PDB file of C-alpha atoms and ligand atoms in Angstrom:
ATOM      1  CA  MET A1454      -5.367  18.080  15.319  1.00 42.00           C
ATOM      2  CA  SER A1455      -8.535  17.056  13.464  1.00 45.00           C
ATOM      3  CA  PRO A1456      -8.725  13.627  11.803  1.00 45.00           C
ATOM      4  CA  SER A1457      -7.159  13.249   8.369  1.00 46.00           C
ATOM      5  CA  PRO A1458      -9.536  14.296   5.551  1.00 44.00           C
ATOM      6  CA  HIS A1459      -8.773  10.965   3.922  1.00 46.00           C
ATOM      7  CA  VAL A1460      -9.997   8.685   6.685  1.00 46.00           C
ATOM      8  CA  VAL A1461     -12.338   6.094   5.258  1.00 47.00           C
ATOM      9  CA  PRO A1462     -13.222   3.670   8.032  1.00 48.00           C
ATOM     10  CA  ILE A1463     -12.920  -0.026   7.416  1.00 50.00           C
ATOM     11  CA  ALA A1464     -16.472  -0.288   8.729  1.00 49.00           C
ATOM     12  CA  ASP A1465     -17.317   0.334   5.078  1.00 55.00           C
ATOM     13  CA  SER A1466     -16.755  -3.366   4.680  1.00 63.00           C
ATOM     14  CA  THR A1467     -18.220  -6.336   6.467  1.00 71.00           C
ATOM     15  CA  SER A1468     -15.447  -8.621   7.604  1.00 83.00           C
ATOM     16  CA  VAL A1469     -16.071 -12.313   7.139  1.00 90.00           C
ATOM     17  CA  PHE A1470     -12.786 -13.260   8.805  1.00 94.00           C
ATOM     18  CA  LYS A1471     -12.087 -14.384  12.375  1.00 94.00           C
ATOM     19  CA  PRO A1472     -11.380 -11.322  14.550  1.00 93.00           C
ATOM     20  CA  ASP A1473      -8.238 -12.911  16.083  1.00 96.00           C
ATOM     21  CA  LEU A1474      -6.805 -14.111  12.761  1.00 97.00           C
ATOM     22  CA  PHE A1475      -3.541 -12.168  13.227  1.00 98.00           C
ATOM     23  CA  LYS A1476      -3.267 -12.254  17.018  1.00 98.00           C
ATOM     24  CA  GLY A1477       0.408 -11.934  18.043  1.00 98.00           C
ATOM     25  CA  LYS A1478       1.441 -10.891  14.523  1.00 98.00           C
ATOM     26  CA  VAL A1479       3.062  -7.619  13.487  1.00 99.00           C
ATOM     27  CA  LEU A1480       2.550  -5.540  10.354  1.00 99.00           C
ATOM     28  CA  PHE A1481       5.064  -3.024   8.937  1.00 99.00           C
ATOM     29  CA  CYS A1482       3.378  -0.634   6.495  1.00 98.00           C
ATOM     30  CA  THR A1483       4.965   2.174   4.488  1.00 98.00           C
ATOM     31  CA  GLY A1484       2.554   4.935   3.534  1.00 98.00           C
ATOM     32  CA  GLY A1485       0.286   3.820   6.388  1.00 97.00           C
ATOM     33  CA  GLY A1486      -0.467   7.352   7.600  1.00 97.00           C
ATOM     34  CA  SER A1487      -3.268   7.949   5.119  1.00 95.00           C
ATOM     35  CA  GLY A1488      -5.520   6.625   2.397  1.00 94.00           C
ATOM     36  CA  ILE A1489      -5.570   3.048   1.201  1.00 96.00           C
ATOM     37  CA  CYS A1490      -2.560   1.941   3.268  1.00 97.00           C
ATOM     38  CA  ARG A1491      -4.039   3.330   6.448  1.00 97.00           C
ATOM     39  CA  GLY A1492      -7.184   1.308   5.688  1.00 96.00           C
ATOM     40  CA  MET A1493      -5.114  -1.822   5.028  1.00 97.00           C
ATOM     41  CA  THR A1494      -3.416  -1.322   8.398  1.00 98.00           C
ATOM     42  CA  GLU A1495      -6.765  -0.865  10.108  1.00 96.00           C
ATOM     43  CA  ALA A1496      -8.077  -4.073   8.549  1.00 96.00           C
ATOM     44  CA  MET A1497      -5.072  -6.033   9.846  1.00 97.00           C
ATOM     45  CA  MET A1498      -5.385  -4.480  13.308  1.00 97.00           C
ATOM     46  CA  ARG A1499      -9.096  -5.256  13.441  1.00 96.00           C
ATOM     47  CA  HIS A1500      -8.019  -8.880  13.062  1.00 96.00           C
ATOM     48  CA  GLY A1501      -5.547  -8.811  15.939  1.00 97.00           C
ATOM     49  CA  ALA A1502      -2.265  -7.510  14.477  1.00 98.00           C
ATOM     50  CA  ASN A1503      -0.101  -4.786  15.987  1.00 98.00           C
ATOM     51  CA  ALA A1504       1.462  -2.394  13.484  1.00 98.00           C
ATOM     52  CA  THR A1505       4.142   0.125  12.620  1.00 98.00           C
ATOM     53  CA  ILE A1506       3.226   2.774  10.076  1.00 98.00           C
ATOM     54  CA  VAL A1507       6.028   4.569   8.241  1.00 98.00           C
ATOM     55  CA  GLY A1508       5.844   7.921   6.488  1.00 98.00           C
ATOM     56  CA  ARG A1509       7.463  11.291   6.047  1.00 98.00           C
ATOM     57  CA  LYS A1510       4.951  13.481   7.872  1.00 96.00           C
ATOM     58  CA  LEU A1511       5.395  12.792  11.584  1.00 96.00           C
ATOM     59  CA  GLU A1512       2.384  14.753  12.821  1.00 97.00           C
ATOM     60  CA  ARG A1513      -0.042  12.995  10.468  1.00 96.00           C
ATOM     61  CA  LEU A1514       1.587   9.649  11.198  1.00 98.00           C
ATOM     62  CA  THR A1515       1.395  10.065  14.978  1.00 98.00           C
ATOM     63  CA  GLN A1516      -2.258  11.092  14.777  1.00 98.00           C
ATOM     64  CA  ALA A1517      -3.062   8.116  12.530  1.00 98.00           C
ATOM     65  CA  ALA A1518      -1.278   5.690  14.885  1.00 98.00           C
ATOM     66  CA  LYS A1519      -3.272   7.048  17.822  1.00 98.00           C
ATOM     67  CA  GLU A1520      -6.581   6.791  15.950  1.00 97.00           C
ATOM     68  CA  LEU A1521      -5.826   3.282  14.683  1.00 97.00           C
ATOM     69  CA  SER A1522      -4.910   2.084  18.177  1.00 98.00           C
ATOM     70  CA  GLU A1523      -8.071   3.579  19.683  1.00 97.00           C
ATOM     71  CA  ALA A1524     -10.325   2.229  16.934  1.00 95.00           C
ATOM     72  CA  THR A1525      -8.998  -1.336  17.041  1.00 95.00           C
ATOM     73  CA  GLY A1526      -7.727  -1.953  20.590  1.00 96.00           C
ATOM     74  CA  GLN A1527      -4.375  -3.055  19.119  1.00 98.00           C
ATOM     75  CA  GLU A1528      -1.070  -1.159  19.234  1.00 98.00           C
ATOM     76  CA  CYS A1529       0.131   0.981  16.347  1.00 98.00           C
ATOM     77  CA  ILE A1530       3.359   2.976  16.453  1.00 98.00           C
ATOM     78  CA  ALA A1531       4.545   5.717  14.112  1.00 98.00           C
ATOM     79  CA  ALA A1532       8.041   5.610  12.620  1.00 98.00           C
ATOM     80  CA  GLN A1533       9.110   8.622  10.604  1.00 98.00           C
ATOM     81  CA  GLY A1534      10.972   7.595   7.477  1.00 98.00           C
ATOM     82  CA  ASP A1535      11.398   8.144   3.766  1.00 98.00           C
ATOM     83  CA  VAL A1536      11.474   4.995   1.632  1.00 98.00           C
ATOM     84  CA  ARG A1537      14.077   6.712  -0.563  1.00 98.00           C
ATOM     85  CA  GLN A1538      16.493   6.684   2.374  1.00 98.00           C
ATOM     86  CA  PRO A1539      17.410   3.127   3.452  1.00 98.00           C
ATOM     87  CA  SER A1540      18.851   4.302   6.781  1.00 98.00           C
ATOM     88  CA  THR A1541      15.448   5.652   7.861  1.00 98.00           C
ATOM     89  CA  LEU A1542      13.816   2.330   6.994  1.00 98.00           C
ATOM     90  CA  LYS A1543      16.426   0.454   9.007  1.00 98.00           C
ATOM     91  CA  GLU A1544      15.626   2.738  11.951  1.00 98.00           C
ATOM     92  CA  ALA A1545      11.883   2.074  11.531  1.00 98.00           C
ATOM     93  CA  VAL A1546      12.530  -1.681  11.472  1.00 98.00           C
ATOM     94  CA  ALA A1547      14.716  -1.432  14.592  1.00 98.00           C
ATOM     95  CA  LYS A1548      11.967   0.545  16.340  1.00 98.00           C
ATOM     96  CA  THR A1549       9.434  -2.139  15.403  1.00 98.00           C
ATOM     97  CA  ILE A1550      11.624  -4.980  16.670  1.00 98.00           C
ATOM     98  CA  ALA A1551      12.343  -3.084  19.908  1.00 98.00           C
ATOM     99  CA  LYS A1552       8.611  -2.584  20.456  1.00 98.00           C
ATOM    100  CA  PHE A1553       7.048  -5.800  19.135  1.00 98.00           C
ATOM    101  CA  GLY A1554       9.961  -8.253  18.722  1.00 98.00           C
ATOM    102  CA  ARG A1555       9.045  -9.440  15.235  1.00 98.00           C
ATOM    103  CA  ILE A1556       7.660  -8.519  11.796  1.00 99.00           C
ATOM    104  CA  ASP A1557       5.288 -10.918  10.023  1.00 99.00           C
ATOM    105  CA  TYR A1558       3.811  -8.819   7.231  1.00 99.00           C
ATOM    106  CA  VAL A1559       4.989  -5.903   5.124  1.00 99.00           C
ATOM    107  CA  ILE A1560       2.863  -3.586   3.013  1.00 99.00           C
ATOM    108  CA  ASN A1561       4.806  -1.578   0.451  1.00 98.00           C
ATOM    109  CA  GLY A1562       2.434   1.331   0.059  1.00 98.00           C
ATOM    110  CA  ALA A1563       4.394   4.577  -0.078  1.00 98.00           C
ATOM    111  CA  ALA A1564       3.731   6.165  -3.474  1.00 98.00           C
ATOM    112  CA  GLY A1565       3.766   9.454  -5.318  1.00 97.00           C
ATOM    113  CA  ASN A1566       1.327  10.558  -7.954  1.00 95.00           C
ATOM    114  CA  PHE A1567       0.256  13.576  -9.995  1.00 96.00           C
ATOM    115  CA  LEU A1568      -1.138  14.053 -13.476  1.00 97.00           C
ATOM    116  CA  VAL A1569       1.264  15.393 -16.089  1.00 97.00           C
ATOM    117  CA  PRO A1570       1.938  14.581 -19.768  1.00 98.00           C
ATOM    118  CA  ILE A1571       5.408  13.329 -20.754  1.00 98.00           C
ATOM    119  CA  SER A1572       5.989  16.487 -22.797  1.00 98.00           C
ATOM    120  CA  GLU A1573       5.705  18.591 -19.627  1.00 98.00           C
ATOM    121  CA  MET A1574       7.126  16.150 -17.083  1.00 98.00           C
ATOM    122  CA  SER A1575      10.515  17.153 -15.732  1.00 98.00           C
ATOM    123  CA  GLU A1576      13.261  14.587 -15.458  1.00 98.00           C
ATOM    124  CA  ASN A1577      13.188  15.061 -11.727  1.00 98.00           C
ATOM    125  CA  ALA A1578       9.412  14.498 -11.554  1.00 98.00           C
ATOM    126  CA  PHE A1579       9.787  11.113 -13.315  1.00 98.00           C
ATOM    127  CA  LYS A1580      12.779  10.179 -11.173  1.00 98.00           C
ATOM    128  CA  THR A1581      11.023  11.161  -7.950  1.00 98.00           C
ATOM    129  CA  VAL A1582       8.109   8.773  -8.484  1.00 98.00           C
ATOM    130  CA  MET A1583      10.448   5.975  -9.613  1.00 98.00           C
ATOM    131  CA  GLU A1584      12.472   6.526  -6.446  1.00 98.00           C
ATOM    132  CA  ILE A1585       9.466   6.493  -4.136  1.00 98.00           C
ATOM    133  CA  ASP A1586       7.461   3.649  -5.712  1.00 98.00           C
ATOM    134  CA  THR A1587      10.022   1.266  -7.206  1.00 99.00           C
ATOM    135  CA  ILE A1588      13.279   1.925  -5.397  1.00 99.00           C
ATOM    136  CA  GLY A1589      11.337   2.551  -2.182  1.00 98.00           C
ATOM    137  CA  THR A1590       9.776  -0.899  -2.510  1.00 99.00           C
ATOM    138  CA  PHE A1591      13.215  -2.448  -3.057  1.00 99.00           C
ATOM    139  CA  ASN A1592      14.638  -0.563  -0.072  1.00 99.00           C
ATOM    140  CA  THR A1593      11.773  -1.731   2.139  1.00 99.00           C
ATOM    141  CA  ILE A1594      12.223  -5.339   1.057  1.00 99.00           C
ATOM    142  CA  LYS A1595      15.943  -5.107   1.873  1.00 98.00           C
ATOM    143  CA  ALA A1596      15.250  -3.595   5.304  1.00 98.00           C
ATOM    144  CA  THR A1597      12.660  -6.218   6.312  1.00 99.00           C
ATOM    145  CA  LEU A1598      13.525  -9.481   4.536  1.00 99.00           C
ATOM    146  CA  ALA A1599      15.537 -11.079   7.338  1.00 98.00           C
ATOM    147  CA  HIS A1600      12.588 -10.624   9.691  1.00 99.00           C
ATOM    148  CA  ILE A1601      10.041 -11.904   7.167  1.00 99.00           C
ATOM    149  CA  ARG A1602      12.211 -14.974   6.565  1.00 98.00           C
ATOM    150  CA  ALA A1603      12.366 -15.549  10.326  1.00 98.00           C
ATOM    151  CA  SER A1604       8.583 -15.357  10.706  1.00 98.00           C
ATOM    152  CA  LYS A1605       7.836 -17.072   7.364  1.00 98.00           C
ATOM    153  CA  GLY A1606       5.707 -14.054   6.599  1.00 98.00           C
ATOM    154  CA  ALA A1607       4.463 -12.241   3.531  1.00 99.00           C
ATOM    155  CA  TYR A1608       4.582  -9.056   1.479  1.00 99.00           C
ATOM    156  CA  ILE A1609       1.838  -7.116  -0.240  1.00 99.00           C
ATOM    157  CA  HIS A1610       2.937  -4.410  -2.652  1.00 99.00           C
ATOM    158  CA  VAL A1611       0.366  -1.787  -3.579  1.00 98.00           C
ATOM    159  CA  SER A1612       0.504  -1.308  -7.334  1.00 98.00           C
ATOM    160  CA  ALA A1613      -2.096  -0.240  -9.898  1.00 97.00           C
ATOM    161  CA  THR A1614      -3.746  -1.373 -13.136  1.00 96.00           C
ATOM    162  CA  LEU A1615      -2.973   1.752 -15.122  1.00 94.00           C
ATOM    163  CA  HIS A1616       0.293   0.401 -16.528  1.00 97.00           C
ATOM    164  CA  TYR A1617      -1.446  -2.581 -18.177  1.00 96.00           C
ATOM    165  CA  ASN A1618      -2.370  -0.127 -20.918  1.00 94.00           C
ATOM    166  CA  GLY A1619      -1.151   3.328 -21.857  1.00 95.00           C
ATOM    167  CA  THR A1620      -2.765   5.647 -19.319  1.00 95.00           C
ATOM    168  CA  PRO A1621      -2.274   9.294 -20.247  1.00 97.00           C
ATOM    169  CA  TYR A1622      -0.419  11.591 -17.807  1.00 97.00           C
ATOM    170  CA  GLN A1623       0.775   8.572 -15.826  1.00 97.00           C
ATOM    171  CA  ALA A1624       4.117   7.722 -17.466  1.00 98.00           C
ATOM    172  CA  HIS A1625       6.030   8.008 -14.200  1.00 98.00           C
ATOM    173  CA  VAL A1626       3.547   5.965 -12.144  1.00 98.00           C
ATOM    174  CA  SER A1627       3.087   3.399 -14.928  1.00 98.00           C
ATOM    175  CA  ALA A1628       6.824   2.778 -15.238  1.00 98.00           C
ATOM    176  CA  ALA A1629       7.190   2.701 -11.458  1.00 98.00           C
ATOM    177  CA  LYS A1630       4.333   0.274 -10.824  1.00 98.00           C
ATOM    178  CA  ALA A1631       5.510  -2.056 -13.597  1.00 98.00           C
ATOM    179  CA  GLY A1632       8.771  -2.191 -11.668  1.00 98.00           C
ATOM    180  CA  VAL A1633       6.939  -2.951  -8.440  1.00 99.00           C
ATOM    181  CA  ASP A1634       5.054  -5.840 -10.087  1.00 98.00           C
ATOM    182  CA  ALA A1635       8.316  -7.256 -11.416  1.00 98.00           C
ATOM    183  CA  LEU A1636      10.047  -6.968  -8.046  1.00 98.00           C
ATOM    184  CA  SER A1637       7.179  -8.823  -6.382  1.00 99.00           C
ATOM    185  CA  ALA A1638       7.352 -11.696  -8.846  1.00 98.00           C
ATOM    186  CA  VAL A1639      11.104 -12.121  -8.387  1.00 99.00           C
ATOM    187  CA  LEU A1640      10.759 -11.916  -4.610  1.00 99.00           C
ATOM    188  CA  ALA A1641       8.064 -14.613  -4.690  1.00 99.00           C
ATOM    189  CA  VAL A1642      10.254 -16.949  -6.734  1.00 98.00           C
ATOM    190  CA  GLU A1643      13.518 -16.341  -4.864  1.00 98.00           C
ATOM    191  CA  GLU A1644      12.071 -16.372  -1.359  1.00 99.00           C
ATOM    192  CA  GLY A1645       9.314 -18.987  -1.750  1.00 98.00           C
ATOM    193  CA  PRO A1646      11.678 -21.741  -0.600  1.00 98.00           C
ATOM    194  CA  ASN A1647      12.336 -19.686   2.552  1.00 98.00           C
ATOM    195  CA  GLY A1648       8.626 -19.625   3.362  1.00 98.00           C
ATOM    196  CA  VAL A1649       8.092 -16.030   2.204  1.00 99.00           C
ATOM    197  CA  ARG A1650       5.145 -15.047   0.001  1.00 99.00           C
ATOM    198  CA  SER A1651       4.895 -11.891  -2.113  1.00 99.00           C
ATOM    199  CA  ASN A1652       1.791 -10.587  -3.867  1.00 99.00           C
ATOM    200  CA  VAL A1653       0.525  -7.380  -5.425  1.00 99.00           C
ATOM    201  CA  ILE A1654      -2.784  -5.643  -4.841  1.00 98.00           C
ATOM    202  CA  ALA A1655      -3.769  -3.375  -7.724  1.00 98.00           C
ATOM    203  CA  PRO A1656      -6.510  -1.054  -6.508  1.00 97.00           C
ATOM    204  CA  GLY A1657      -9.001   0.403  -8.953  1.00 94.00           C
ATOM    205  CA  PRO A1658     -10.890   3.639  -8.280  1.00 92.00           C
ATOM    206  CA  ILE A1659     -11.188   3.930  -4.507  1.00 92.00           C
ATOM    207  CA  ALA A1660     -13.313   6.811  -3.263  1.00 90.00           C
ATOM    208  CA  GLY A1661     -12.122   9.298  -0.670  1.00 86.00           C
ATOM    209  CA  THR A1662      -8.382   8.748  -0.996  1.00 86.00           C
ATOM    210  CA  GLU A1663      -5.583  11.208  -1.741  1.00 80.00           C
ATOM    211  CA  GLY A1664      -4.594   9.167  -4.791  1.00 79.00           C
ATOM    212  CA  MET A1665      -8.119   9.371  -6.195  1.00 81.00           C
ATOM    213  CA  ASP A1666      -8.301  13.094  -5.480  1.00 78.00           C
ATOM    214  CA  ARG A1667      -5.066  13.569  -7.401  1.00 75.00           C
ATOM    215  CA  LEU A1668      -6.306  11.569 -10.379  1.00 74.00           C
ATOM    216  CA  SER A1669      -9.607  13.405 -10.309  1.00 71.00           C
ATOM    217  CA  PRO A1670      -8.417  16.964  -9.630  1.00 57.00           C
ATOM    218  CA  LYS A1671     -11.873  18.556  -9.581  1.00 56.00           C
ATOM    219  CA  GLY A1672     -12.332  16.805  -6.245  1.00 48.00           C
ATOM    220  CA  ASP A1673     -15.733  15.435  -7.186  1.00 50.00           C
ATOM    221  CA  VAL A1674     -15.552  11.712  -7.883  1.00 49.00           C
ATOM    222  CA  PRO A1675     -18.614  10.518  -9.765  1.00 52.00           C
ATOM    223  CA  ASN A1676     -20.086   7.189  -8.667  1.00 54.00           C
ATOM    224  CA  GLN A1677     -19.130   5.737 -12.025  1.00 56.00           C
ATOM    225  CA  PRO A1678     -22.173   3.732 -13.144  1.00 58.00           C
ATOM    226  CA  GLY A1679     -20.067   2.247 -15.967  1.00 80.00           C
ATOM    227  CA  LEU A1680     -18.027   0.123 -13.565  1.00 88.00           C
ATOM    228  CA  PRO A1681     -19.116  -3.523 -13.656  1.00 92.00           C
ATOM    229  CA  ALA A1682     -19.498  -3.495  -9.867  1.00 91.00           C
ATOM    230  CA  GLY A1683     -21.876  -0.530 -10.178  1.00 89.00           C
ATOM    231  CA  ARG A1684     -20.061   1.570  -7.589  1.00 89.00           C
ATOM    232  CA  MET A1685     -16.725   3.082  -6.681  1.00 90.00           C
ATOM    233  CA  GLY A1686     -14.456   1.055  -4.441  1.00 92.00           C
ATOM    234  CA  VAL A1687     -14.068   1.860  -0.753  1.00 92.00           C
ATOM    235  CA  VAL A1688     -10.950   1.447   1.335  1.00 94.00           C
ATOM    236  CA  GLY A1689     -12.599  -1.512   3.077  1.00 94.00           C
ATOM    237  CA  ASP A1690     -12.561  -3.420  -0.224  1.00 95.00           C
ATOM    238  CA  ILE A1691      -8.765  -3.208  -0.248  1.00 96.00           C
ATOM    239  CA  GLY A1692      -8.701  -4.060   3.470  1.00 96.00           C
ATOM    240  CA  ASN A1693     -10.600  -7.289   2.861  1.00 96.00           C
ATOM    241  CA  ALA A1694      -8.246  -8.296   0.034  1.00 97.00           C
ATOM    242  CA  THR A1695      -5.295  -7.573   2.331  1.00 98.00           C
ATOM    243  CA  VAL A1696      -6.625  -9.769   5.139  1.00 97.00           C
ATOM    244  CA  PHE A1697      -7.261 -12.591   2.685  1.00 97.00           C
ATOM    245  CA  LEU A1698      -3.830 -12.414   1.019  1.00 98.00           C
ATOM    246  CA  PHE A1699      -1.962 -12.300   4.351  1.00 98.00           C
ATOM    247  CA  SER A1700      -4.068 -15.121   5.835  1.00 98.00           C
ATOM    248  CA  ASP A1701      -3.337 -18.829   5.582  1.00 98.00           C
ATOM    249  CA  ALA A1702      -6.308 -19.067   3.207  1.00 97.00           C
ATOM    250  CA  ALA A1703      -3.853 -17.674   0.626  1.00 98.00           C
ATOM    251  CA  ALA A1704      -0.969 -19.986   1.607  1.00 98.00           C
ATOM    252  CA  PHE A1705      -0.598 -21.295  -1.980  1.00 98.00           C
ATOM    253  CA  ILE A1706      -0.901 -17.859  -3.593  1.00 98.00           C
ATOM    254  CA  THR A1707       2.374 -16.077  -4.308  1.00 99.00           C
ATOM    255  CA  GLY A1708       3.751 -13.987  -7.159  1.00 98.00           C
ATOM    256  CA  GLN A1709       0.242 -12.866  -8.104  1.00 98.00           C
ATOM    257  CA  ALA A1710      -1.259  -9.450  -8.829  1.00 98.00           C
ATOM    258  CA  LEU A1711      -4.842  -9.110  -7.643  1.00 98.00           C
ATOM    259  CA  ALA A1712      -6.856  -6.274  -9.163  1.00 98.00           C
ATOM    260  CA  VAL A1713      -9.422  -5.010  -6.660  1.00 97.00           C
ATOM    261  CA  ASP A1714     -11.224  -2.727  -9.048  1.00 96.00           C
ATOM    262  CA  GLY A1715     -14.868  -3.692  -9.405  1.00 94.00           C
ATOM    263  CA  GLY A1716     -14.093  -5.189 -12.812  1.00 95.00           C
ATOM    264  CA  ALA A1717     -12.815  -1.906 -14.269  1.00 93.00           C
ATOM    265  CA  LEU A1718      -9.817  -3.618 -15.848  1.00 93.00           C
ATOM    266  CA  HIS A1719     -12.016  -5.744 -18.090  1.00 91.00           C
ATOM    267  CA  LEU A1720     -14.352  -2.979 -19.151  1.00 89.00           C
ATOM    268  CA  GLN A1721     -13.954  -2.890 -22.957  1.00 80.00           C
ATOM    269  CA  SER A1722     -14.804   0.308 -24.805  1.00 72.00           C
ATOM    270  CA  THR A1723     -17.047  -0.123 -27.842  1.00 74.00           C
ATOM    271  CA  PHE A1724     -14.532   1.178 -30.366  1.00 72.00           C
TER     272      PHE A1724
HETATM  273  C1  HXC B2732       4.190  18.180 -12.313  1.00 50.35           C
HETATM  274  C2  HXC B2732       5.275  17.793 -10.315  1.00 50.35           C
HETATM  275  C3  HXC B2732       4.039  17.810  -9.616  1.00 50.35           C
HETATM  276  C4  HXC B2732       2.847  18.057 -10.385  1.00 50.35           C
HETATM  277  C5  HXC B2732       5.639  17.449  -8.201  1.00 50.35           C
HETATM  278  N1  HXC B2732       6.206  17.559  -9.387  1.00 50.35           N
HETATM  279  N2  HXC B2732       4.302  17.583  -8.300  1.00 50.35           N
HETATM  280  N3  HXC B2732       5.360  17.966 -11.657  1.00 50.35           N
HETATM  281  N4  HXC B2732       2.987  18.214 -11.713  1.00 50.35           N
HETATM  282  N5  HXC B2732       1.661  18.099  -9.806  1.00 50.35           N
HETATM  283  C6  HXC B2732       7.632  17.528  -9.669  1.00 50.35           C
HETATM  284  C7  HXC B2732       8.326  18.704  -9.019  1.00 50.35           C
HETATM  285  O1  HXC B2732       8.200  19.862  -9.775  1.00 50.35           O
HETATM  286  C8  HXC B2732       9.765  18.205  -8.947  1.00 50.35           C
HETATM  287  O2  HXC B2732      10.418  18.312 -10.179  1.00 50.35           O
HETATM  288  C9  HXC B2732       9.584  16.716  -8.678  1.00 50.35           C
HETATM  289  O3  HXC B2732       8.256  16.381  -9.096  1.00 50.35           O
HETATM  290  C10 HXC B2732       9.727  16.380  -7.218  1.00 50.35           C
HETATM  291  O4  HXC B2732       8.777  17.156  -6.495  1.00 50.35           O
HETATM  292  P1  HXC B2732       9.008  17.537  -4.956  1.00 50.35           P
HETATM  293  O5  HXC B2732       7.773  18.212  -4.498  1.00 50.35           O
HETATM  294  O6  HXC B2732      10.312  18.238  -4.788  1.00 50.35           O
HETATM  295  O7  HXC B2732       9.195  16.099  -4.320  1.00 50.35           O
HETATM  296  P2  HXC B2732       8.732  15.531  -2.969  1.00 50.35           P
HETATM  297  O8  HXC B2732       8.577  16.597  -1.915  1.00 50.35           O
HETATM  298  O9  HXC B2732       9.633  14.428  -2.659  1.00 50.35           O
HETATM  299  O10 HXC B2732       7.259  15.019  -3.276  1.00 50.35           O
HETATM  300  C11 HXC B2732       7.095  13.913  -4.084  1.00 50.35           C
HETATM  301  C12 HXC B2732       5.682  13.851  -4.672  1.00 50.35           C
HETATM  302  C13 HXC B2732       4.713  13.759  -3.526  1.00 50.35           C
HETATM  303  C14 HXC B2732       5.709  12.654  -5.533  1.00 50.35           C
HETATM  304  C15 HXC B2732       5.387  15.055  -5.522  1.00 50.35           C
HETATM  305  O11 HXC B2732       4.452  14.990  -2.925  1.00 50.35           O
HETATM  306  C16 HXC B2732       3.395  13.156  -3.924  1.00 50.35           C
HETATM  307  O12 HXC B2732       2.999  12.933  -5.027  1.00 50.35           O
HETATM  308  N6  HXC B2732       2.635  12.813  -2.959  1.00 50.35           N
HETATM  309  C17 HXC B2732       1.377  12.163  -3.251  1.00 50.35           C
HETATM  310  C18 HXC B2732       1.124  11.117  -2.343  1.00 50.35           C
HETATM  311  C19 HXC B2732      -0.041  10.325  -2.909  1.00 50.35           C
HETATM  312  O13 HXC B2732      -0.978  10.829  -3.478  1.00 50.35           O
HETATM  313  N7  HXC B2732       0.030   9.036  -2.755  1.00 50.35           N
HETATM  314  C20 HXC B2732      -0.997   8.192  -3.263  1.00 50.35           C
HETATM  315  C21 HXC B2732      -0.592   7.778  -4.618  1.00 50.35           C
HETATM  316  S1  HXC B2732      -1.891   6.929  -5.369  1.00 50.35           S
HETATM  317  P3  HXC B2732      11.400  19.570 -10.531  1.00 50.35           P
HETATM  318  O14 HXC B2732      11.858  19.308 -11.929  1.00 50.35           O
HETATM  319  O15 HXC B2732      10.564  20.815 -10.405  1.00 50.35           O
HETATM  320  O16 HXC B2732      12.515  19.527  -9.538  1.00 50.35           O
HETATM  321  C22 HXC B2732      -1.219   5.978  -6.485  1.00 50.35           C
HETATM  322  C23 HXC B2732      -2.188   5.029  -7.084  1.00 50.35           C
HETATM  323  C24 HXC B2732      -2.148   5.064  -8.551  1.00 50.35           C
HETATM  324  O17 HXC B2732      -0.096   5.997  -6.756  1.00 50.35           O
HETATM  325  C25 HXC B2732      -3.250   4.232  -9.122  1.00 50.35           C
HETATM  326  C26 HXC B2732      -4.613   4.618  -8.681  1.00 50.35           C
HETATM  327  C27 HXC B2732      -5.720   3.977  -9.503  1.00 50.35           C
END
C-alpha cells in the first residue's frame, strides 16, 4: 500500500524540545491515522512517546502505525474503533494497557466534516458530525479518564476557530466544536484537583490535510497571503503546539483553547 496522500512530515517544523521529553510515556490518539492527528502523534513519538492510534479504517491505520514507528524509532500500534461506539474505545484502551501498561496523554482528534448549508443539511448529517466530534470526545474521555488520573496526565482536544463566528456551511461542525470546547473546560475544572489537565488546540488553515481539502473542494489551496503569518500552516505547527501543551512547560495551563492559525482569527475585514 502506498503512503497516505495526506502525510505531511513533522520535519516541516524544527523542534526546539528535548528529544527524550516523553520517554516512557504513552499517547492515545483518536483520528491518528491521517492528517493533523497523525502529525500530532508523530511529534509526540519524535520526543520519546509510544502511541496507540484509533480509527475506523484498519488498513490505513495499520499502515500509518508502521510508518510512524519506522520514522521515529518508537512503537505505535493501531486499534480499530469508532468513537461513536464506546465498546470499541474500551477495547482500544485495553489493547493499549496490555501493550504499554499505561496512558499518559489523550488526543481527541476524530472528526467529520463536509460543506453544506443548513437548508440542504439532512438531520442525519448534522447528527453524524455531532456524534463523531462531541459525543465521540465524551466517549473517549470516559474510556481513558481512570488511566489519565493514574498517570496525572493530560488531554488535548482538536477543535476549530470557525464556531467563534458564523461560518457558512459549517453549522454541524460549529455546533460540535463548541461542544468540544465546553467539555474540555469542564474536564479541566473537575479533574484539575486529580492532577489532570485538559486543553484545546484550534487549528487554522493547515495545508495538505483531508480537512483542508474538504473545506477547499477544488483541491488547490492558495498560499493565502492575507494571513498575518504570511503562509498556510503545516502539520508540524500543530505538532509543536501539542508537544508544548503536553510538556511540563505547560503545567499551569489548563482549560484553555489555543488557536494555532497564523493569526487568522484576528484578521479583521475592512467592512
Ligand atoms: C452533505 C453529507 C455529506 C456531504 C455525508 N453527508 N457527507 N451531506 N454533504 N458531503 C451526510 C450523509 O448523506 C448522511 O446523511 C450523513 O451525513 C452520514 O453520512 P455517512 O456517510 O452515512 O456517515 P459515515 O460513514 O459515518 O461518515 C461520516 C462522515 C465522514 C462525517 C461523512 O465520512 C467524514 O466526514 N469524514 C471526514 C473526515 C475528515 O475530513 N476529518 C477531518 C475533519 S477536519 P443522510 O441523511 O443521507 O443519511 C475538521 C476541522 C474543521 O473537522 C476546522 C478546520 C479549519
